[in-house]
XYZ file of N, CA and C in Angstrom:
729
model
N 96.550 116.244 60.856
C 95.680 116.838 59.846
C 95.283 118.237 60.315
N 95.320 119.199 59.373
C 94.936 120.561 59.714
C 93.421 120.652 59.880
N 92.968 121.468 60.805
C 91.537 121.593 61.085
C 90.897 122.764 60.360
N 91.493 123.195 59.254
C 90.937 124.298 58.474
C 89.510 123.970 58.025
N 88.531 124.818 58.340
C 87.153 124.552 57.899
C 87.050 124.506 56.380
N 86.050 123.812 55.895
C 85.880 123.599 54.459
C 85.134 124.770 53.832
N 85.701 125.980 53.942
C 85.016 127.178 53.456
C 84.930 127.196 51.930
N 85.826 126.506 51.244
C 85.806 126.471 49.776
C 85.097 125.229 49.243
N 84.613 124.374 50.159
C 83.881 123.160 49.774
C 84.688 122.285 48.803
N 85.920 121.999 49.211
C 86.781 121.152 48.377
C 87.079 119.808 49.058
N 86.442 119.531 50.190
C 86.618 118.219 50.811
C 87.370 118.197 52.116
N 87.648 119.368 52.703
C 88.376 119.390 53.977
C 87.666 118.577 55.054
N 86.361 118.745 55.161
C 85.608 118.057 56.216
C 85.736 116.543 56.072
N 85.685 116.040 54.855
C 85.807 114.602 54.633
C 87.200 114.108 55.006
N 88.215 114.904 54.676
C 89.587 114.522 55.003
C 89.779 114.485 56.522
N 89.273 115.513 57.214
C 89.408 115.561 58.664
C 88.697 114.382 59.312
N 87.492 114.076 58.854
C 86.739 112.953 59.408
C 87.495 111.639 59.222
N 88.033 111.427 58.039
C 88.787 110.202 57.763
C 90.048 110.126 58.627
N 90.748 111.266 58.787
C 91.992 111.283 59.549
C 91.749 111.017 61.031
N 90.702 111.642 61.586
C 90.406 111.435 63.006
C 90.050 109.977 63.268
N 89.268 109.378 62.385
C 88.911 107.968 62.549
C 90.141 107.068 62.482
N 91.184 107.522 61.781
C 92.424 106.748 61.683
C 93.397 107.060 62.819
N 93.000 107.964 63.724
C 93.861 108.285 64.867
C 94.898 109.347 64.604
N 94.748 110.121 63.530
C 95.714 111.184 63.242
C 95.611 112.313 64.276
N 96.721 112.998 64.484
C 96.733 114.149 65.378
C 96.119 115.357 64.672
N 95.566 116.278 65.471
C 94.968 117.496 64.937
C 95.935 118.665 65.081
N 95.773 119.639 64.178
C 96.691 120.769 64.185
C 95.964 122.032 63.748
N 96.306 123.156 64.367
C 95.802 124.450 63.924
C 96.859 125.516 64.165
N 96.903 126.502 63.268
C 97.768 127.657 63.503
C 96.916 128.915 63.667
N 95.649 128.725 63.974
C 94.717 129.854 64.074
C 93.904 129.745 65.357
N 94.573 129.690 66.492
C 93.858 129.497 67.754
C 93.068 130.739 68.145
N 93.481 131.909 67.644
C 92.725 133.129 67.935
C 92.236 133.710 66.615
N 91.172 133.173 66.077
C 90.546 133.703 64.874
C 89.056 133.488 64.994
N 88.355 133.835 63.909
C 86.911 133.638 63.898
C 86.537 132.183 63.639
N 87.516 131.323 63.407
C 87.241 129.935 63.038
C 86.937 129.094 64.280
N 85.759 129.272 64.823
C 85.379 128.550 66.038
C 85.276 127.047 65.789
N 85.097 126.640 64.539
C 84.985 125.223 64.222
C 86.274 124.485 64.583
N 87.431 125.131 64.351
C 88.705 124.511 64.693
C 88.800 124.285 66.201
N 88.438 125.293 66.959
C 88.501 125.196 68.413
C 87.603 124.067 68.899
N 86.405 123.959 68.329
C 85.450 122.922 68.728
C 86.013 121.526 68.441
N 86.637 121.359 67.276
C 87.174 120.047 66.926
C 88.300 119.642 67.868
N 89.151 120.591 68.227
C 90.280 120.269 69.098
C 89.802 119.972 70.514
N 88.887 120.794 71.030
C 88.395 120.604 72.395
C 87.705 119.256 72.541
N 86.924 118.848 71.571
C 86.109 117.635 71.682
C 86.650 116.477 70.851
N 87.929 116.470 70.591
C 88.555 115.343 69.898
C 88.571 114.119 70.824
N 88.748 112.919 70.297
C 88.925 111.753 71.152
C 90.116 111.975 72.090
N 90.036 111.541 73.346
C 91.084 111.868 74.320
C 92.441 111.269 74.014
N 92.504 110.229 73.160
C 93.783 109.593 72.854
C 94.468 110.213 71.643
N 93.890 111.289 71.093
C 94.485 111.986 69.950
C 95.143 113.277 70.434
N 96.356 113.507 69.974
C 97.074 114.724 70.344
C 96.646 115.893 69.470
N 96.917 117.109 69.951
C 96.645 118.310 69.148
C 97.831 119.261 69.251
N 98.220 119.777 68.108
C 99.330 120.722 68.020
C 98.749 122.088 67.690
N 99.016 123.049 68.566
C 98.405 124.372 68.441
C 99.499 125.431 68.355
N 99.285 126.403 67.504
C 100.181 127.559 67.452
C 99.362 128.781 67.051
N 100.005 129.937 67.091
C 99.364 131.172 66.645
C 100.203 131.741 65.519
N 99.793 131.446 64.302
C 100.582 131.878 63.161
C 100.653 133.380 62.983
N 99.667 134.096 63.530
C 99.622 135.538 63.327
C 100.800 136.269 63.930
N 101.305 135.793 65.073
C 102.441 136.468 65.714
C 103.494 135.448 66.136
N 103.822 134.576 65.223
C 104.757 133.505 65.540
C 106.192 133.981 65.734
N 106.470 135.234 65.394
C 107.850 135.728 65.509
C 108.157 136.318 66.893
N 107.144 136.517 67.725
C 107.335 137.018 69.100
C 108.131 138.324 69.130
N 107.807 139.213 68.193
C 108.473 140.511 68.170
C 107.931 141.394 69.284
N 108.830 142.102 69.931
C 108.433 142.891 71.088
C 107.493 144.021 70.701
N 107.725 144.665 69.552
C 106.849 145.770 69.162
C 105.431 145.273 68.906
N 105.296 144.102 68.270
C 103.965 143.551 68.029
C 103.291 143.153 69.334
N 104.065 142.593 70.264
C 103.497 142.190 71.554
C 102.930 143.395 72.299
N 103.669 144.504 72.288
C 103.216 145.704 73.000
C 101.992 146.315 72.314
N 101.995 146.331 70.976
C 100.879 146.925 70.234
C 99.575 146.158 70.425
N 99.667 144.864 70.665
C 98.460 144.035 70.742
C 98.025 143.745 72.179
N 98.573 144.446 73.138
C 98.217 144.193 74.534
C 96.782 144.623 74.820
N 96.069 143.773 75.561
C 94.720 144.073 76.022
C 94.699 143.827 77.530
N 94.387 144.888 78.277
C 94.387 144.788 79.745
C 95.722 144.290 80.271
N 96.797 144.739 79.631
C 98.130 144.389 80.098
C 98.628 143.033 79.668
N 97.857 142.312 78.838
C 98.245 140.968 78.398
C 98.453 140.987 76.884
N 99.640 140.583 76.381
C 99.881 140.582 74.932
C 99.126 139.453 74.237
N 98.921 139.614 72.933
C 98.159 138.648 72.149
C 98.765 137.251 72.228
N 100.112 137.157 72.228
C 100.754 135.848 72.297
C 100.323 135.081 73.545
N 100.212 135.785 74.673
C 99.802 135.127 75.907
C 98.354 134.653 75.818
N 97.487 135.470 75.228
C 96.097 135.045 75.044
C 96.041 133.760 74.222
N 96.884 133.689 73.180
C 96.906 132.498 72.340
C 97.336 131.276 73.143
N 98.354 131.435 73.972
C 98.825 130.308 74.786
C 97.765 129.868 75.787
N 97.058 130.831 76.387
C 95.998 130.483 77.331
C 94.858 129.762 76.614
N 94.579 130.156 75.368
C 93.549 129.469 74.594
C 93.977 128.036 74.258
N 95.274 127.847 74.022
C 95.776 126.491 73.779
C 95.550 125.614 75.004
N 95.770 126.169 76.186
C 95.519 125.417 77.422
C 94.030 125.136 77.579
N 93.192 126.144 77.280
C 91.744 125.954 77.393
C 91.239 124.885 76.429
N 91.912 124.720 75.302
C 91.485 123.729 74.314
C 91.991 122.330 74.634
N 92.811 122.205 75.679
C 93.343 120.891 76.029
C 94.422 120.410 75.084
N 95.238 121.324 74.590
C 96.282 120.956 73.625
C 97.367 120.111 74.278
N 97.998 119.264 73.476
C 99.147 118.509 73.953
C 100.467 119.204 73.619
N 100.460 120.063 72.592
C 101.685 120.741 72.178
C 101.388 122.199 71.829
N 102.292 123.101 72.226
C 102.278 124.490 71.760
C 103.487 124.651 70.855
N 103.251 124.930 69.584
C 104.322 124.982 68.597
C 104.919 126.383 68.519
N 106.233 126.464 68.488
C 106.928 127.741 68.319
C 107.857 127.630 67.119
N 108.117 128.763 66.499
C 109.012 128.809 65.355
C 110.433 129.083 65.838
N 111.351 129.047 64.912
C 112.765 129.140 65.302
C 113.196 130.594 65.467
N 112.681 131.223 66.496
C 113.017 132.612 66.808
C 113.556 132.648 68.242
N 114.672 131.956 68.484
C 115.157 131.749 69.845
C 115.425 133.067 70.578
N 116.060 134.003 69.915
C 116.369 135.278 70.569
C 115.093 136.043 70.907
N 114.142 136.057 69.968
C 112.873 136.743 70.227
C 112.116 136.076 71.379
N 112.118 134.747 71.401
C 111.432 134.024 72.469
C 112.045 134.332 73.830
N 113.380 134.375 73.896
C 114.052 134.660 75.155
C 113.718 136.063 75.642
N 113.747 137.030 74.720
C 113.422 138.405 75.093
C 111.962 138.528 75.511
N 111.079 137.836 74.787
C 109.653 137.881 75.116
C 109.399 137.272 76.493
N 110.020 136.135 76.765
C 109.812 135.474 78.057
C 110.324 136.318 79.209
N 111.404 137.035 78.990
C 111.931 137.901 80.049
C 110.968 139.052 80.345
N 110.316 139.571 79.310
C 109.400 140.706 79.480
C 108.006 140.228 79.898
N 107.542 139.149 79.279
C 106.189 138.639 79.544
C 106.269 137.139 79.870
N 106.620 136.766 81.091
C 106.818 135.342 81.402
C 105.533 134.545 81.605
N 104.390 135.211 81.802
C 103.179 134.517 82.222
C 102.721 133.399 81.313
N 102.602 133.676 80.004
C 102.073 132.681 79.082
C 102.982 131.483 78.926
N 104.268 131.730 78.691
C 105.206 130.627 78.485
C 105.325 129.781 79.745
N 105.365 130.414 80.919
C 105.442 129.653 82.169
C 104.196 128.787 82.358
N 103.020 129.325 82.022
C 101.789 128.559 82.168
C 101.796 127.343 81.249
N 102.259 127.531 80.007
C 102.332 126.418 79.063
C 103.299 125.349 79.569
N 104.462 125.784 80.053
C 105.452 124.818 80.535
C 104.917 123.997 81.707
N 104.077 124.596 82.530
C 103.610 123.925 83.742
C 102.342 123.105 83.549
N 101.581 123.329 82.459
C 100.263 122.705 82.373
C 99.970 121.970 81.078
N 100.619 122.317 79.984
C 100.190 121.771 78.696
C 100.473 120.273 78.600
N 99.670 119.595 77.791
C 99.885 118.176 77.560
C 99.360 117.309 78.694
N 99.839 116.091 78.769
C 99.464 115.170 79.846
C 100.600 115.099 80.859
N 100.247 115.013 82.143
C 101.243 114.969 83.225
C 100.750 113.962 84.253
N 101.241 112.743 84.148
C 100.702 111.654 84.959
C 101.652 111.308 86.103
N 101.058 110.834 87.189
C 101.825 110.438 88.376
C 100.981 109.482 89.211
N 101.621 108.591 89.973
C 100.878 107.792 90.941
C 100.393 108.699 92.072
N 99.095 108.796 92.251
C 98.529 109.665 93.270
C 98.227 108.913 94.558
N 97.557 107.768 94.443
C 97.214 106.939 95.594
C 97.646 105.507 95.330
N 98.135 104.850 96.377
C 98.545 103.454 96.271
C 97.894 102.687 97.412
N 97.130 101.664 97.058
C 96.500 100.804 98.055
C 97.103 99.411 97.948
N 97.138 98.695 99.067
C 97.510 97.290 99.057
C 96.486 96.531 99.888
N 95.976 95.453 99.358
C 94.984 94.677 100.087
C 95.208 93.184 99.839
N 94.581 92.383 100.670
C 94.660 90.946 100.523
C 93.521 90.474 99.634
N 93.865 89.634 98.625
C 92.857 89.132 97.715
C 93.283 87.773 97.174
N 92.384 86.810 97.218
C 92.682 85.449 96.755
C 93.901 84.867 97.478
N 94.102 85.275 98.729
C 95.239 84.778 99.496
C 96.558 85.402 99.108
N 96.534 86.437 98.285
C 97.751 87.129 97.841
C 97.592 88.628 98.071
N 98.627 89.388 97.743
C 98.581 90.841 97.877
C 98.186 91.449 96.531
N 97.341 92.455 96.596
C 96.937 93.175 95.398
C 97.315 94.644 95.544
N 98.022 95.166 94.555
C 98.355 96.588 94.505
C 97.343 97.306 93.627
N 96.832 98.412 94.115
C 95.934 99.250 93.310
C 96.578 100.628 93.203
N 96.894 101.018 91.988
C 97.578 102.285 91.725
C 96.572 103.279 91.170
N 96.418 104.415 91.829
C 95.597 105.497 91.310
C 96.474 106.476 90.555
N 96.334 106.522 89.234
C 97.173 107.377 88.393
C 96.425 108.670 88.086
N 97.026 109.807 88.428
C 96.401 111.118 88.252
C 97.026 111.829 87.063
N 96.205 112.572 86.329
C 96.669 113.383 85.208
C 96.487 114.850 85.573
N 97.591 115.543 85.819
C 97.548 116.962 86.180
C 97.588 117.881 84.966
N 97.682 117.339 83.758
C 97.754 118.159 82.563
C 96.386 118.552 82.041
N 96.375 119.244 80.906
C 95.116 119.695 80.289
C 94.672 118.771 79.168
N 95.481 117.756 78.841
C 95.171 116.854 77.729
C 95.169 115.410 78.204
N 94.418 114.573 77.473
C 94.481 113.152 77.722
C 95.797 112.578 77.220
N 96.065 111.338 77.558
C 97.287 110.680 77.094
C 97.143 110.373 75.610
N 98.004 110.907 74.747
C 97.869 110.690 73.299
C 98.352 109.300 72.896
N 97.568 108.311 73.262
C 97.932 106.927 73.014
C 97.436 106.068 74.161
N 98.191 105.036 74.494
C 97.834 104.106 75.561
C 98.929 104.120 76.618
N 98.548 104.315 77.877
C 99.511 104.338 78.973
C 99.680 102.927 79.526
N 100.911 102.445 79.531
C 101.231 101.136 80.095
C 101.968 101.327 81.419
N 101.527 100.620 82.443
C 102.163 100.637 83.750
C 102.923 99.338 83.947
N 104.135 99.435 84.495
C 104.985 98.268 84.716
C 105.414 98.253 86.173
N 105.031 97.192 86.900
C 105.431 96.999 88.291
C 106.493 95.908 88.332
N 107.619 96.185 88.969
C 108.706 95.215 89.001
C 109.465 95.255 90.309
N 110.385 94.320 90.461
C 111.248 94.243 91.648
C 112.697 94.319 91.202
N 113.591 94.809 92.062
C 115.004 94.916 91.675
C 115.624 93.595 91.260
N 115.165 92.470 91.847
C 115.749 91.169 91.514
C 115.102 90.529 90.284
N 114.106 91.191 89.704
C 113.471 90.684 88.505
C 112.436 89.601 88.722
N 112.173 89.230 89.975
C 111.189 88.183 90.245
C 109.763 88.665 89.968
N 109.542 89.957 90.058
C 108.238 90.533 89.767
C 108.360 91.405 88.530
N 107.556 91.127 87.533
C 107.534 91.936 86.310
C 106.122 91.872 85.730
N 105.284 92.781 86.192
C 103.884 92.800 85.790
C 103.600 94.087 85.017
N 102.735 94.013 84.024
C 102.392 95.217 83.267
C 100.970 95.118 82.759
N 100.411 96.251 82.478
C 99.068 96.340 81.926
C 98.815 97.749 81.446
N 97.757 97.932 80.653
C 97.470 99.230 80.063
C 96.130 99.769 80.539
N 96.039 101.085 80.553
C 94.769 101.745 80.771
C 94.045 101.899 79.434
N 92.795 102.317 79.483
C 92.082 102.588 78.245
C 92.758 103.733 77.493
N 92.700 103.738 76.155
C 93.331 104.817 75.391
C 92.878 106.194 75.868
N 93.852 107.093 76.046
C 93.562 108.462 76.467
C 93.497 108.661 77.959
N 93.394 107.590 78.748
C 93.255 107.711 80.199
C 94.620 107.686 80.881
N 94.693 108.346 82.074
C 93.630 109.100 82.745
C 93.337 110.406 82.023
N 92.061 110.789 82.035
C 91.642 112.018 81.380
C 92.169 113.230 82.136
N 92.170 114.398 81.510
C 92.703 115.609 82.170
C 92.024 115.868 83.519
N 92.840 116.039 84.542
C 92.335 116.336 85.876
C 91.710 115.160 86.590
N 91.724 113.977 85.970
C 91.069 112.810 86.535
C 92.088 111.797 87.050
N 91.568 110.817 87.801
C 92.373 109.731 88.343
C 91.798 108.411 87.863
N 92.667 107.493 87.447
C 92.238 106.178 86.985
C 92.997 105.109 87.765
N 92.297 104.073 88.204
C 92.911 103.030 89.001
C 93.355 101.861 88.125
N 94.437 101.226 88.561
C 94.950 100.020 87.912
C 95.291 99.010 88.991
N 94.952 97.742 88.760
C 95.140 96.685 89.754
C 96.221 95.716 89.310
N 97.097 95.331 90.266
C 98.136 94.336 90.026
C 98.070 93.292 91.125
N 97.782 92.048 90.766
C 97.765 90.941 91.714
C 99.179 90.372 91.785
N 99.826 90.525 92.940
C 101.226 90.149 93.076
C 101.380 88.634 93.212
N 102.549 88.102 92.839
C 102.801 86.668 93.020
C 102.700 86.280 94.493
N 102.444 85.032 94.732
C 102.280 84.534 96.096
C 103.538 84.794 96.912
N 103.343 85.317 98.128
C 104.452 85.594 99.031
C 105.127 86.932 98.827
N 104.681 87.718 97.845
C 105.286 89.019 97.552
C 104.404 90.125 98.101
N 105.041 91.086 98.792
C 104.341 92.272 99.257
C 104.778 93.469 98.432
N 104.053 94.580 98.588
C 104.312 95.736 97.737
C 105.550 96.523 98.082
N 106.054 96.382 99.298
C 107.191 97.189 99.722
C 108.427 96.889 98.868
N 109.080 97.943 98.383
C 110.299 97.795 97.606
C 110.087 97.598 96.121
N 108.853 97.397 95.684
C 108.590 97.286 94.254
C 108.669 98.664 93.598
N 108.822 98.681 92.293
C 108.882 99.944 91.553
C 107.782 99.975 90.500
N 107.435 101.177 90.093
C 106.457 101.343 89.022
C 106.969 102.386 88.040
N 106.891 102.041 86.775
C 107.256 102.981 85.711
C 106.152 102.983 84.664
N 106.230 103.934 83.754
C 105.165 104.089 82.757
C 105.756 104.208 81.366
N 104.999 103.744 80.400
C 105.344 103.870 78.988
C 104.105 104.332 78.232
N 104.322 104.959 77.105
C 103.198 105.348 76.248
C 103.338 104.635 74.917
N 102.236 104.043 74.481
C 102.212 103.338 73.211
C 101.366 104.148 72.231
N 101.986 104.586 71.147
C 101.303 105.389 70.138
C 101.652 104.875 68.755
N 100.643 104.425 68.032
C 100.821 103.968 66.646
C 101.925 102.912 66.539
N 101.931 101.967 67.475
C 102.872 100.870 67.422
C 104.256 101.175 67.955
N 104.472 102.378 68.459
C 105.777 102.774 68.998
C 105.637 102.984 70.502
N 106.581 102.454 71.278
C 106.562 102.579 72.737
C 107.692 103.488 73.192
N 107.349 104.436 74.054
C 108.349 105.367 74.583
C 108.183 105.479 76.093
N 109.271 105.736 76.827
C 109.158 105.897 78.279
C 108.441 107.186 78.636
N 107.763 107.183 79.776
C 107.065 108.359 80.284
C 107.763 108.823 81.558
N 107.979 110.113 81.669
C 108.570 110.670 82.888
C 107.442 111.040 83.843
N 107.468 110.456 85.030
C 106.426 110.762 86.008
C 106.448 112.240 86.382
N 105.274 112.855 86.471
C 105.151 114.257 86.893
C 104.932 114.295 88.398
N 105.890 113.757 89.137
C 105.756 113.619 90.593
C 106.760 114.505 91.310
N 106.448 114.787 92.577
C 107.381 115.576 93.392
C 108.611 114.761 93.772
N 108.434 113.443 93.922
C 109.550 112.581 94.280
C 110.488 112.399 93.093
N 111.765 112.288 93.385
C 112.742 112.039 92.335
C 112.627 110.590 91.870
N 112.678 110.380 90.579
C 112.578 109.040 90.017
C 113.919 108.329 90.081
N 113.879 107.006 89.987
C 115.088 106.204 89.903
C 115.740 106.402 88.536
N 117.004 105.973 88.375
C 117.679 106.168 87.080
C 116.909 105.601 85.895
N 116.123 104.536 86.100
C 115.367 103.960 84.990
C 114.006 104.615 84.803
N 113.747 105.700 85.546
C 112.487 106.418 85.416
C 111.375 105.907 86.302
N 111.619 104.880 87.078
C 110.595 104.302 87.948
C 110.554 105.003 89.301
N 109.466 104.768 90.022
C 109.324 105.226 91.399
C 109.243 104.003 92.304
N 109.866 104.082 93.477
C 109.844 102.975 94.426
C 108.602 103.076 95.307
N 107.862 101.978 95.395
C 106.636 101.940 96.190
C 106.958 101.613 97.643
N 106.238 102.244 98.542
C 106.467 101.987 99.967
C 105.144 101.956 100.721
N 104.244 101.038 100.379
C 102.989 100.924 101.143
C 103.257 100.353 102.530
N 102.270 100.453 103.404
C 102.416 99.899 104.743
C 102.668 98.397 104.672
N 103.505 97.927 105.573
C 103.758 96.493 105.630
C 102.505 95.758 106.095
N 102.357 94.545 105.587
C 101.192 93.741 105.952
C 101.189 93.433 107.444
N 102.389 93.390 108.049
C 102.467 93.081 109.476
C 102.170 94.281 110.357
N 102.012 95.463 109.764
C 101.684 96.664 110.534
C 100.329 96.470 111.214
N 100.229 96.682 112.544
C 98.952 96.456 113.229
C 97.851 97.370 112.728
N 98.181 98.489 112.115
C 97.175 99.405 111.608
C 96.728 99.076 110.183
N 97.326 98.042 109.602
C 97.006 97.666 108.222
C 95.630 97.023 108.193
N 94.727 97.545 107.385
C 93.338 97.054 107.336
C 93.274 95.878 106.375
N 93.278 94.688 106.948
C 93.333 93.476 106.126
C 91.947 93.175 105.536
N 91.980 92.544 104.373
C 90.765 92.073 103.706
C 89.792 93.207 103.385
N 90.327 94.431 103.174
C 89.477 95.570 102.862
C 89.644 95.897 101.380
């Protein structure tokens, strides 16, 4: 739903309210205008709702316009992209101007590079704990979000073993982990199973559709998109049992 303010009093506000309550994504093509209401709605939207942001004023990325609109050495397009990051957007929309975009990126790489590295949600296992509980092993996964947006939906974590004997899954609260935050998830392993050699992968559930998530980790993922866990062995003398 577009976040255009109801300046003509024809019902925009009612439509936006109804759409947000139904979980619709938000959209604006005026990230750099006087319409502060749009920015406020996108910044403070529910964390499980995505937002699509663009700058309609200079969507063609023409070099002459970029140079004419520079302020302190930064073109208007870059300011728009930085504002999209500040608003916690999940998507930066571009029009089909491939040649212009390539030329613009070569001349002014800062904005596009920043968007590529930060926009949206970027989740990864940050900390992994293993402890003894109820006479079994418990895995606790700390999932970190390095992006500027919450997860637009529900993040499902799946812990499994290559032989298929372990297949556990569960979900975090919608939108979590929040931007820049870490959220923990607990998996109580079957009796006699330790965490070493298990894998963890992620999926996102949005409006009844499930899609795989690519971990934003430094380690290379397995062909199925999972990461192999390697916590300390329980027999390690330095392993802090019952903690």
